[in-house]
């Protein structure tokens, strides 16, 4: 404790002095835990496919926010939204409690009666079958029909040659993820959407830091979405964001996030519009309090200020995290190139610069029995790995009876389901971990069925 913070005979330390002391102790605690942490031992220690990478500053941010005891979303959240917007070059960022909620808010916003031609129940939305459920769920949750197209086997993104075949008179939108951080062909998809007057949502949850033609992914469509789950590019534990360059869409998205209310005042603010008690809303009596007027059937999907405080520190490291992901991906690609006759790994889309989420390998001749043996061996070696998410959404138990359309036989999706897996490239991998991971891949890729 500094001298000015030491209690005298007449007074106790000030709150600011106590705060400084607490945060100094947090830094010392982090240093002590790092010093006492177990070293990585190949074959004995778990090597995860992803995880949080943090330092004393992240913990100090969380503790500092807890001392402020702003339990809901507040000034830290506002700061994060502004800083993420500056990083993306996007005018409007809205924090939510997860990437899943971000997709739900984005698609729900496009159903708003405040739009001239909103999406309606029964309308169709194009997506891919090889992906994660939360890209598809908002389509179903809004009463719409998913139309599934196949993926390109090299980029593992949407096969853009199938988009025209997916089109019908009911098509209203496209929602696609940048698979494992690899941007999809944004030129082709954006051109298709413009030509047919379709909404575009970029699920950017696995791709923060990726760029297409030098511009950040997530900023090309009507909405982009992010996730801040611990495995993702930056984390605040749970959390997500919806971003757009349209002030109108931003305001609608805020309504869906905030119970469906019509008022757009920030927490703690009143009468931003100057018409709080002077307008007529629906069948309510004239002058009803605008803060309690609801124009959408919405949700409460806000995160906390403590989470946002962590996210602000994490965001400062995004460039370093991205560089590490690229470096780790390049290392693994070099280690497995000798197996090219039997295996292929994901290739970057033309004109893109991915911030890779994982290193995906696929069998040129899919053999699920062999793949299972490989996954069991990786587990025995304590190496974290994952399949390509759901493999094929339409093969999953929850989706067997949904109302949907499929374009073609989705052959490449089946190939991914039966013959692909990925390992981690996250920034927490040390040289020792990477060496063990590369050596293990060289061993398992030679295993037979």
Short mmCIF file of N, CA, C and O in Angstrom, two decimals, residues 82-190:
data_model
loop_
_atom_site.label_atom_id
_atom_site.label_comp_id
_atom_site.label_asym_id
_atom_site.label_seq_id
_atom_site.Cartn_x
_atom_site.Cartn_y
_atom_site.Cartn_z
N UNK A 82 -18.43 1.18 -28.92
CA UNK A 82 -17.72 2.22 -29.70
C UNK A 82 -16.38 1.70 -30.20
O UNK A 82 -15.99 1.96 -31.35
N UNK A 83 -15.67 0.96 -29.37
CA UNK A 83 -14.33 0.49 -29.75
C UNK A 83 -14.40 -0.62 -30.79
O UNK A 83 -13.59 -0.66 -31.72
N UNK A 84 -15.38 -1.52 -30.66
CA UNK A 84 -15.55 -2.55 -31.70
C UNK A 84 -15.97 -1.90 -33.01
O UNK A 84 -15.49 -2.28 -34.09
N UNK A 85 -16.85 -0.91 -32.93
CA UNK A 85 -17.26 -0.20 -34.14
C UNK A 85 -16.08 0.48 -34.83
O UNK A 85 -15.96 0.44 -36.05
N UNK A 86 -15.19 1.06 -34.03
CA UNK A 86 -14.00 1.71 -34.61
C UNK A 86 -13.10 0.68 -35.27
O UNK A 86 -12.54 0.93 -36.35
N UNK A 87 -12.95 -0.48 -34.64
CA UNK A 87 -12.10 -1.53 -35.20
C UNK A 87 -12.68 -2.04 -36.53
O UNK A 87 -11.93 -2.26 -37.50
N UNK A 88 -14.00 -2.21 -36.58
CA UNK A 88 -14.64 -2.75 -37.78
C UNK A 88 -14.89 -1.68 -38.84
O UNK A 88 -15.12 -2.02 -40.00
N UNK A 89 -14.84 -0.40 -38.44
CA UNK A 89 -15.25 0.65 -39.36
C UNK A 89 -16.74 0.61 -39.59
O UNK A 89 -17.23 0.87 -40.69
N UNK A 90 -17.50 0.28 -38.53
CA UNK A 90 -18.95 0.11 -38.62
C UNK A 90 -19.61 1.11 -37.68
O UNK A 90 -19.17 1.31 -36.55
N UNK A 91 -20.66 1.75 -38.14
CA UNK A 91 -21.25 2.87 -37.41
C UNK A 91 -22.03 2.45 -36.17
O UNK A 91 -22.09 3.20 -35.19
N UNK A 92 -22.66 1.28 -36.19
CA UNK A 92 -23.57 0.91 -35.11
C UNK A 92 -23.27 -0.50 -34.61
O UNK A 92 -23.36 -1.46 -35.38
N UNK A 93 -22.94 -0.63 -33.33
CA UNK A 93 -22.67 -1.92 -32.71
C UNK A 93 -23.58 -2.07 -31.50
O UNK A 93 -23.75 -1.14 -30.71
N UNK A 94 -24.17 -3.24 -31.37
CA UNK A 94 -25.10 -3.53 -30.28
C UNK A 94 -24.64 -4.78 -29.56
O UNK A 94 -24.54 -5.85 -30.17
N UNK A 95 -24.34 -4.66 -28.28
CA UNK A 95 -23.93 -5.83 -27.50
C UNK A 95 -25.13 -6.68 -27.11
O UNK A 95 -26.19 -6.16 -26.75
N UNK A 96 -24.94 -8.00 -27.17
CA UNK A 96 -25.95 -8.96 -26.71
C UNK A 96 -25.25 -10.01 -25.86
O UNK A 96 -24.05 -9.95 -25.63
N UNK A 97 -26.02 -10.98 -25.39
CA UNK A 97 -25.45 -11.93 -24.42
C UNK A 97 -24.80 -13.15 -25.04
O UNK A 97 -24.25 -13.98 -24.32
N UNK A 98 -24.84 -13.32 -26.36
CA UNK A 98 -24.17 -14.45 -27.01
C UNK A 98 -24.18 -14.25 -28.52
O UNK A 98 -24.98 -13.45 -29.05
N UNK A 99 -23.36 -15.01 -29.22
CA UNK A 99 -23.41 -15.00 -30.68
C UNK A 99 -24.71 -15.58 -31.19
O UNK A 99 -25.24 -15.15 -32.23
N UNK A 100 -25.26 -16.56 -30.47
CA UNK A 100 -26.55 -17.14 -30.84
C UNK A 100 -27.64 -16.07 -30.80
O UNK A 100 -28.47 -15.95 -31.71
N UNK A 101 -27.63 -15.27 -29.72
CA UNK A 101 -28.60 -14.18 -29.61
C UNK A 101 -28.37 -13.13 -30.69
O UNK A 101 -29.33 -12.52 -31.18
N UNK A 102 -27.11 -12.92 -31.05
CA UNK A 102 -26.82 -11.95 -32.10
C UNK A 102 -27.50 -12.34 -33.41
O UNK A 102 -28.11 -11.51 -34.09
N UNK A 103 -27.41 -13.62 -33.77
CA UNK A 103 -28.07 -14.08 -34.99
C UNK A 103 -29.59 -13.97 -34.87
O UNK A 103 -30.28 -13.61 -35.84
N UNK A 104 -30.11 -14.29 -33.69
CA UNK A 104 -31.56 -14.20 -33.47
C UNK A 104 -32.03 -12.74 -33.61
O UNK A 104 -33.04 -12.47 -34.26
N UNK A 105 -31.30 -11.82 -32.99
CA UNK A 105 -31.67 -10.41 -33.07
C UNK A 105 -31.58 -9.91 -34.51
O UNK A 105 -32.47 -9.19 -35.00
N UNK A 106 -30.51 -10.29 -35.22
CA UNK A 106 -30.32 -9.80 -36.59
C UNK A 106 -31.45 -10.24 -37.51
O UNK A 106 -32.03 -9.42 -38.23
N UNK A 107 -31.79 -11.53 -37.47
CA UNK A 107 -32.85 -12.00 -38.36
C UNK A 107 -34.21 -11.49 -37.91
O UNK A 107 -35.05 -11.10 -38.73
N UNK A 108 -34.43 -11.45 -36.60
CA UNK A 108 -35.72 -10.94 -36.10
C UNK A 108 -35.93 -9.49 -36.51
O UNK A 108 -37.05 -9.09 -36.84
N UNK A 109 -34.86 -8.70 -36.51
CA UNK A 109 -34.98 -7.29 -36.89
C UNK A 109 -35.50 -7.14 -38.32
O UNK A 109 -36.20 -6.17 -38.63
N UNK A 110 -35.17 -8.10 -39.17
CA UNK A 110 -35.61 -8.03 -40.57
C UNK A 110 -37.07 -8.39 -40.74
O UNK A 110 -37.61 -8.29 -41.85
N UNK A 111 -37.73 -8.83 -39.65
CA UNK A 111 -39.18 -9.11 -39.69
C UNK A 111 -39.99 -7.93 -39.19
O UNK A 111 -41.22 -8.01 -39.10
N UNK A 112 -39.34 -6.83 -38.85
CA UNK A 112 -40.02 -5.69 -38.22
C UNK A 112 -41.03 -5.02 -39.14
O UNK A 112 -40.73 -4.73 -40.31
N UNK A 113 -42.22 -4.73 -38.62
CA UNK A 113 -43.20 -3.98 -39.42
C UNK A 113 -42.76 -2.56 -39.70
O UNK A 113 -43.38 -1.86 -40.51
N UNK A 114 -41.69 -2.10 -39.04
CA UNK A 114 -41.15 -0.78 -39.32
C UNK A 114 -40.40 -0.73 -40.65
O UNK A 114 -40.04 0.35 -41.13
N UNK A 115 -40.10 -1.91 -41.24
CA UNK A 115 -39.45 -1.97 -42.55
C UNK A 115 -40.52 -1.94 -43.64
O UNK A 115 -41.66 -2.36 -43.44
N UNK A 116 -40.14 -1.46 -44.80
CA UNK A 116 -41.09 -1.35 -45.91
C UNK A 116 -41.53 -2.72 -46.41
O UNK A 116 -42.68 -2.89 -46.82
N UNK A 117 -40.61 -3.68 -46.40
CA UNK A 117 -40.93 -5.01 -46.93
C UNK A 117 -40.28 -6.07 -46.05
O UNK A 117 -39.30 -6.70 -46.43
N UNK A 118 -40.79 -6.26 -44.84
CA UNK A 118 -40.14 -7.17 -43.89
C UNK A 118 -40.28 -8.64 -44.27
O UNK A 118 -41.16 -9.02 -45.04
N UNK A 119 -39.38 -9.43 -43.71
CA UNK A 119 -39.50 -10.88 -43.84
C UNK A 119 -40.71 -11.34 -43.05
O UNK A 119 -40.98 -10.85 -41.94
N UNK A 120 -41.46 -12.30 -43.60
CA UNK A 120 -42.68 -12.78 -42.98
C UNK A 120 -42.61 -14.30 -42.78
O UNK A 120 -41.85 -14.98 -43.48
N UNK A 121 -43.40 -14.84 -41.85
CA UNK A 121 -43.47 -16.31 -41.71
C UNK A 121 -43.80 -16.95 -43.05
O UNK A 121 -44.65 -16.46 -43.82
N UNK A 122 -43.11 -18.05 -43.34
CA UNK A 122 -43.29 -18.74 -44.61
C UNK A 122 -42.30 -18.31 -45.68
O UNK A 122 -42.15 -19.01 -46.70
N UNK A 123 -41.63 -17.18 -45.48
CA UNK A 123 -40.59 -16.76 -46.43
C UNK A 123 -39.38 -17.68 -46.30
O UNK A 123 -39.17 -18.34 -45.29
N UNK A 124 -38.56 -17.70 -47.36
CA UNK A 124 -37.39 -18.57 -47.39
C UNK A 124 -36.10 -17.79 -47.15
O UNK A 124 -35.97 -16.64 -47.58
N UNK A 125 -35.15 -18.46 -46.47
CA UNK A 125 -33.84 -17.88 -46.18
C UNK A 125 -32.78 -18.91 -46.57
O UNK A 125 -32.82 -20.06 -46.11
N UNK A 126 -31.84 -18.51 -47.41
CA UNK A 126 -30.81 -19.43 -47.91
C UNK A 126 -29.66 -19.50 -46.91
O UNK A 126 -29.19 -18.49 -46.38
N UNK A 127 -29.19 -20.72 -46.67
CA UNK A 127 -28.04 -20.95 -45.79
C UNK A 127 -27.37 -22.26 -46.22
O UNK A 127 -27.72 -22.83 -47.24
N UNK A 128 -26.40 -22.73 -45.43
CA UNK A 128 -25.75 -24.00 -45.75
C UNK A 128 -26.13 -25.05 -44.72
O UNK A 128 -26.46 -24.73 -43.57
N UNK A 129 -26.06 -26.30 -45.14
CA UNK A 129 -26.38 -27.43 -44.26
C UNK A 129 -25.19 -27.80 -43.39
O UNK A 129 -25.36 -28.38 -42.31
N UNK A 130 -23.98 -27.48 -43.84
CA UNK A 130 -22.76 -27.82 -43.09
C UNK A 130 -22.40 -26.63 -42.20
O UNK A 130 -21.69 -25.72 -42.64
N UNK A 131 -22.90 -26.64 -40.98
CA UNK A 131 -22.62 -25.49 -40.13
C UNK A 131 -23.05 -25.70 -38.70
O UNK A 131 -23.18 -26.84 -38.23
N UNK A 132 -23.30 -24.60 -38.02
CA UNK A 132 -23.66 -24.61 -36.61
C UNK A 132 -25.14 -24.28 -36.47
O UNK A 132 -25.66 -23.43 -37.21
N UNK A 133 -25.85 -24.91 -35.54
CA UNK A 133 -27.30 -24.72 -35.45
C UNK A 133 -27.74 -23.27 -35.31
O UNK A 133 -28.81 -22.89 -35.82
N UNK A 134 -26.96 -22.44 -34.62
CA UNK A 134 -27.45 -21.09 -34.33
C UNK A 134 -27.41 -20.16 -35.54
O UNK A 134 -27.90 -19.03 -35.45
N UNK A 135 -26.86 -20.62 -36.66
CA UNK A 135 -27.04 -19.88 -37.91
C UNK A 135 -28.40 -20.18 -38.50
O UNK A 135 -29.01 -19.32 -39.15
N UNK A 136 -28.89 -21.38 -38.26
CA UNK A 136 -30.15 -21.85 -38.84
C UNK A 136 -31.34 -21.57 -37.92
O UNK A 136 -32.44 -21.22 -38.37
N UNK A 137 -31.14 -21.69 -36.61
CA UNK A 137 -32.26 -21.59 -35.67
C UNK A 137 -33.09 -20.32 -35.80
O UNK A 137 -34.32 -20.38 -35.73
N UNK A 138 -32.48 -19.14 -35.98
CA UNK A 138 -33.31 -17.94 -36.10
C UNK A 138 -34.28 -17.98 -37.28
O UNK A 138 -35.35 -17.36 -37.22
N UNK A 139 -33.91 -18.69 -38.34
CA UNK A 139 -34.82 -18.85 -39.48
C UNK A 139 -36.08 -19.56 -39.01
O UNK A 139 -37.22 -19.11 -39.25
N UNK A 140 -35.89 -20.67 -38.30
CA UNK A 140 -37.01 -21.46 -37.81
C UNK A 140 -37.77 -20.71 -36.71
O UNK A 140 -39.00 -20.75 -36.66
N UNK A 141 -37.04 -20.04 -35.83
CA UNK A 141 -37.68 -19.34 -34.71
C UNK A 141 -38.56 -18.20 -35.18
O UNK A 141 -39.47 -17.78 -34.45
N UNK A 142 -38.32 -17.70 -36.38
CA UNK A 142 -39.15 -16.64 -36.95
C UNK A 142 -40.17 -17.17 -37.95
O UNK A 142 -40.79 -16.39 -38.68
N UNK A 143 -40.36 -18.50 -37.97
CA UNK A 143 -41.39 -19.09 -38.81
C UNK A 143 -41.06 -19.12 -40.28
O UNK A 143 -41.95 -19.26 -41.13
N UNK A 144 -39.77 -19.02 -40.61
CA UNK A 144 -39.35 -19.03 -42.01
C UNK A 144 -38.81 -20.40 -42.41
O UNK A 144 -38.65 -21.30 -41.58
N UNK A 145 -38.54 -20.56 -43.69
CA UNK A 145 -38.12 -21.84 -44.25
C UNK A 145 -36.65 -21.78 -44.66
O UNK A 145 -36.28 -20.99 -45.54
N UNK A 146 -35.79 -22.59 -44.03
CA UNK A 146 -34.40 -22.61 -44.49
C UNK A 146 -34.26 -23.36 -45.81
O UNK A 146 -34.90 -24.40 -46.02
N UNK A 147 -33.45 -22.82 -46.68
CA UNK A 147 -33.13 -23.47 -47.96
C UNK A 147 -31.64 -23.78 -47.91
O UNK A 147 -30.80 -22.88 -47.86
N UNK A 148 -31.31 -25.08 -47.93
CA UNK A 148 -29.93 -25.51 -47.70
C UNK A 148 -29.20 -25.73 -49.02
O UNK A 148 -29.67 -26.47 -49.89
N UNK A 149 -28.03 -25.11 -49.13
CA UNK A 149 -27.15 -25.35 -50.27
C UNK A 149 -25.87 -26.01 -49.78
O UNK A 149 -25.59 -26.05 -48.58
N UNK A 150 -25.09 -26.50 -50.71
CA UNK A 150 -23.88 -27.25 -50.39
C UNK A 150 -22.71 -26.29 -50.17
O UNK A 150 -22.82 -25.08 -50.37
N UNK A 151 -21.58 -26.86 -49.77
CA UNK A 151 -20.36 -26.09 -49.58
C UNK A 151 -19.32 -26.48 -50.61
O UNK A 151 -19.35 -27.57 -51.17
N UNK A 152 -18.40 -25.57 -50.83
CA UNK A 152 -17.24 -25.84 -51.67
C UNK A 152 -16.25 -26.68 -50.84
O UNK A 152 -15.98 -26.34 -49.68
N UNK A 153 -15.72 -27.78 -51.37
CA UNK A 153 -14.87 -28.65 -50.56
C UNK A 153 -13.54 -28.03 -50.14
O UNK A 153 -12.96 -28.45 -49.14
N UNK A 154 -13.05 -27.06 -50.87
CA UNK A 154 -11.75 -26.47 -50.56
C UNK A 154 -11.85 -25.35 -49.51
O UNK A 154 -11.10 -25.34 -48.53
N UNK A 155 -12.79 -24.42 -49.71
CA UNK A 155 -12.93 -23.31 -48.76
C UNK A 155 -13.85 -23.67 -47.60
O UNK A 155 -13.84 -23.01 -46.56
N UNK A 156 -14.67 -24.71 -47.76
CA UNK A 156 -15.67 -25.16 -46.78
C UNK A 156 -16.69 -24.03 -46.52
O UNK A 156 -17.28 -23.94 -45.45
N UNK A 157 -16.88 -23.19 -47.51
CA UNK A 157 -17.91 -22.16 -47.47
C UNK A 157 -18.96 -22.45 -48.54
O UNK A 157 -18.82 -23.38 -49.34
N UNK A 158 -19.99 -21.62 -48.56
CA UNK A 158 -21.10 -21.81 -49.48
C UNK A 158 -20.60 -21.99 -50.92
O UNK A 158 -19.70 -21.28 -51.39
N UNK A 159 -21.20 -22.94 -51.62
CA UNK A 159 -20.95 -23.14 -53.04
C UNK A 159 -21.81 -22.11 -53.78
O UNK A 159 -23.02 -22.30 -53.94
N UNK A 160 -21.19 -21.01 -54.18
CA UNK A 160 -21.97 -19.90 -54.74
C UNK A 160 -22.62 -20.26 -56.06
O UNK A 160 -23.56 -19.57 -56.49
N UNK A 161 -22.17 -21.33 -56.71
CA UNK A 161 -22.80 -21.73 -57.97
C UNK A 161 -24.21 -22.27 -57.75
O UNK A 161 -24.97 -22.43 -58.71
N UNK A 162 -24.57 -22.56 -56.51
CA UNK A 162 -25.90 -23.11 -56.22
C UNK A 162 -26.91 -22.02 -55.80
O UNK A 162 -28.09 -22.33 -55.60
N UNK A 163 -26.47 -20.80 -55.65
CA UNK A 163 -27.37 -19.77 -55.14
C UNK A 163 -28.58 -19.53 -56.05
O UNK A 163 -29.71 -19.41 -55.57
N UNK A 164 -28.36 -19.45 -57.33
CA UNK A 164 -29.48 -19.21 -58.25
C UNK A 164 -30.48 -20.36 -58.20
O UNK A 164 -31.70 -20.14 -58.26
N UNK A 165 -29.98 -21.59 -58.06
CA UNK A 165 -30.88 -22.74 -57.97
C UNK A 165 -31.69 -22.73 -56.67
O UNK A 165 -32.78 -23.31 -56.61
N UNK A 166 -31.16 -22.07 -55.65
CA UNK A 166 -31.85 -22.00 -54.37
C UNK A 166 -32.96 -20.95 -54.37
O UNK A 166 -33.83 -20.96 -53.50
N UNK A 167 -32.93 -20.06 -55.32
CA UNK A 167 -33.85 -18.93 -55.35
C UNK A 167 -35.27 -19.36 -55.71
O UNK A 167 -35.48 -20.24 -56.55
N UNK A 168 -36.23 -18.76 -55.05
CA UNK A 168 -37.64 -18.95 -55.42
C UNK A 168 -38.36 -17.63 -55.22
O UNK A 168 -37.78 -16.65 -54.74
N UNK A 169 -39.62 -17.62 -55.52
CA UNK A 169 -40.41 -16.41 -55.32
C UNK A 169 -40.57 -16.04 -53.86
O UNK A 169 -40.97 -14.91 -53.55
N UNK A 170 -40.25 -16.96 -52.95
CA UNK A 170 -40.40 -16.70 -51.51
C UNK A 170 -39.08 -16.30 -50.84
O UNK A 170 -39.06 -16.00 -49.65
N UNK A 171 -37.98 -16.32 -51.60
CA UNK A 171 -36.66 -16.05 -51.00
C UNK A 171 -36.57 -14.59 -50.58
O UNK A 171 -36.85 -13.69 -51.36
N UNK A 172 -36.15 -14.36 -49.32
CA UNK A 172 -36.05 -12.99 -48.81
C UNK A 172 -34.67 -12.64 -48.25
O UNK A 172 -34.35 -11.46 -48.07
N UNK A 173 -33.87 -13.66 -47.90
CA UNK A 173 -32.60 -13.35 -47.23
C UNK A 173 -31.61 -14.48 -47.40
O UNK A 173 -31.97 -15.62 -47.76
N UNK A 174 -30.35 -14.16 -47.10
CA UNK A 174 -29.26 -15.13 -47.05
C UNK A 174 -28.55 -14.91 -45.71
O UNK A 174 -28.25 -13.78 -45.34
N UNK A 175 -28.32 -15.99 -44.97
CA UNK A 175 -27.51 -15.91 -43.75
C UNK A 175 -26.44 -16.99 -43.83
O UNK A 175 -26.74 -18.17 -44.00
N UNK A 176 -25.18 -16.56 -43.77
CA UNK A 176 -24.05 -17.47 -43.95
C UNK A 176 -22.96 -17.14 -42.95
O UNK A 176 -22.71 -15.98 -42.65
N UNK A 177 -22.28 -18.19 -42.48
CA UNK A 177 -21.12 -18.01 -41.61
C UNK A 177 -19.84 -18.04 -42.43
O UNK A 177 -19.76 -18.72 -43.47
N UNK A 178 -18.84 -17.32 -41.96
CA UNK A 178 -17.49 -17.42 -42.51
C UNK A 178 -16.84 -18.61 -41.79
O UNK A 178 -16.36 -18.50 -40.66
N UNK A 179 -16.82 -19.74 -42.47
CA UNK A 179 -16.51 -21.02 -41.83
C UNK A 179 -15.09 -21.06 -41.27
O UNK A 179 -14.11 -20.88 -42.00
N UNK A 180 -15.00 -21.30 -39.95
CA UNK A 180 -13.71 -21.42 -39.26
C UNK A 180 -12.80 -20.23 -39.53
O UNK A 180 -11.58 -20.35 -39.60
N UNK A 181 -13.40 -19.06 -39.70
CA UNK A 181 -12.64 -17.84 -39.92
C UNK A 181 -12.34 -17.53 -41.37
O UNK A 181 -11.80 -16.45 -41.67
N UNK A 182 -12.69 -18.44 -42.27
CA UNK A 182 -12.40 -18.25 -43.70
C UNK A 182 -13.56 -17.51 -44.36
O UNK A 182 -14.67 -18.04 -44.41
N UNK A 183 -13.36 -16.30 -44.88
CA UNK A 183 -14.47 -15.57 -45.50
C UNK A 183 -15.07 -16.34 -46.67
O UNK A 183 -14.35 -16.94 -47.47
N UNK A 184 -16.40 -16.32 -46.76
CA UNK A 184 -17.02 -16.87 -47.97
C UNK A 184 -16.81 -15.87 -49.12
O UNK A 184 -16.29 -14.76 -48.92
N UNK A 185 -17.18 -16.26 -50.31
CA UNK A 185 -17.00 -15.41 -51.50
C UNK A 185 -17.99 -14.25 -51.40
O UNK A 185 -19.11 -14.31 -51.91
N UNK A 186 -17.56 -13.18 -50.74
CA UNK A 186 -18.48 -12.07 -50.46
C UNK A 186 -18.90 -11.35 -51.73
O UNK A 186 -20.05 -10.91 -51.85
N UNK A 187 -18.01 -11.24 -52.70
CA UNK A 187 -18.38 -10.59 -53.96
C UNK A 187 -19.57 -11.30 -54.60
O UNK A 187 -20.56 -10.66 -54.99
N UNK A 188 -19.48 -12.62 -54.71
CA UNK A 188 -20.54 -13.39 -55.37
C UNK A 188 -21.84 -13.35 -54.57
O UNK A 188 -22.92 -13.16 -55.14
N UNK A 189 -21.73 -13.51 -53.26
CA UNK A 189 -22.94 -13.53 -52.43
C UNK A 189 -23.59 -12.14 -52.40
O UNK A 189 -24.82 -12.02 -52.52
N UNK A 190 -22.80 -11.10 -52.24
CA UNK A 190 -23.35 -9.74 -52.20
C UNK A 190 -24.01 -9.38 -53.53
O UNK A 190 -25.09 -8.76 -53.56
#
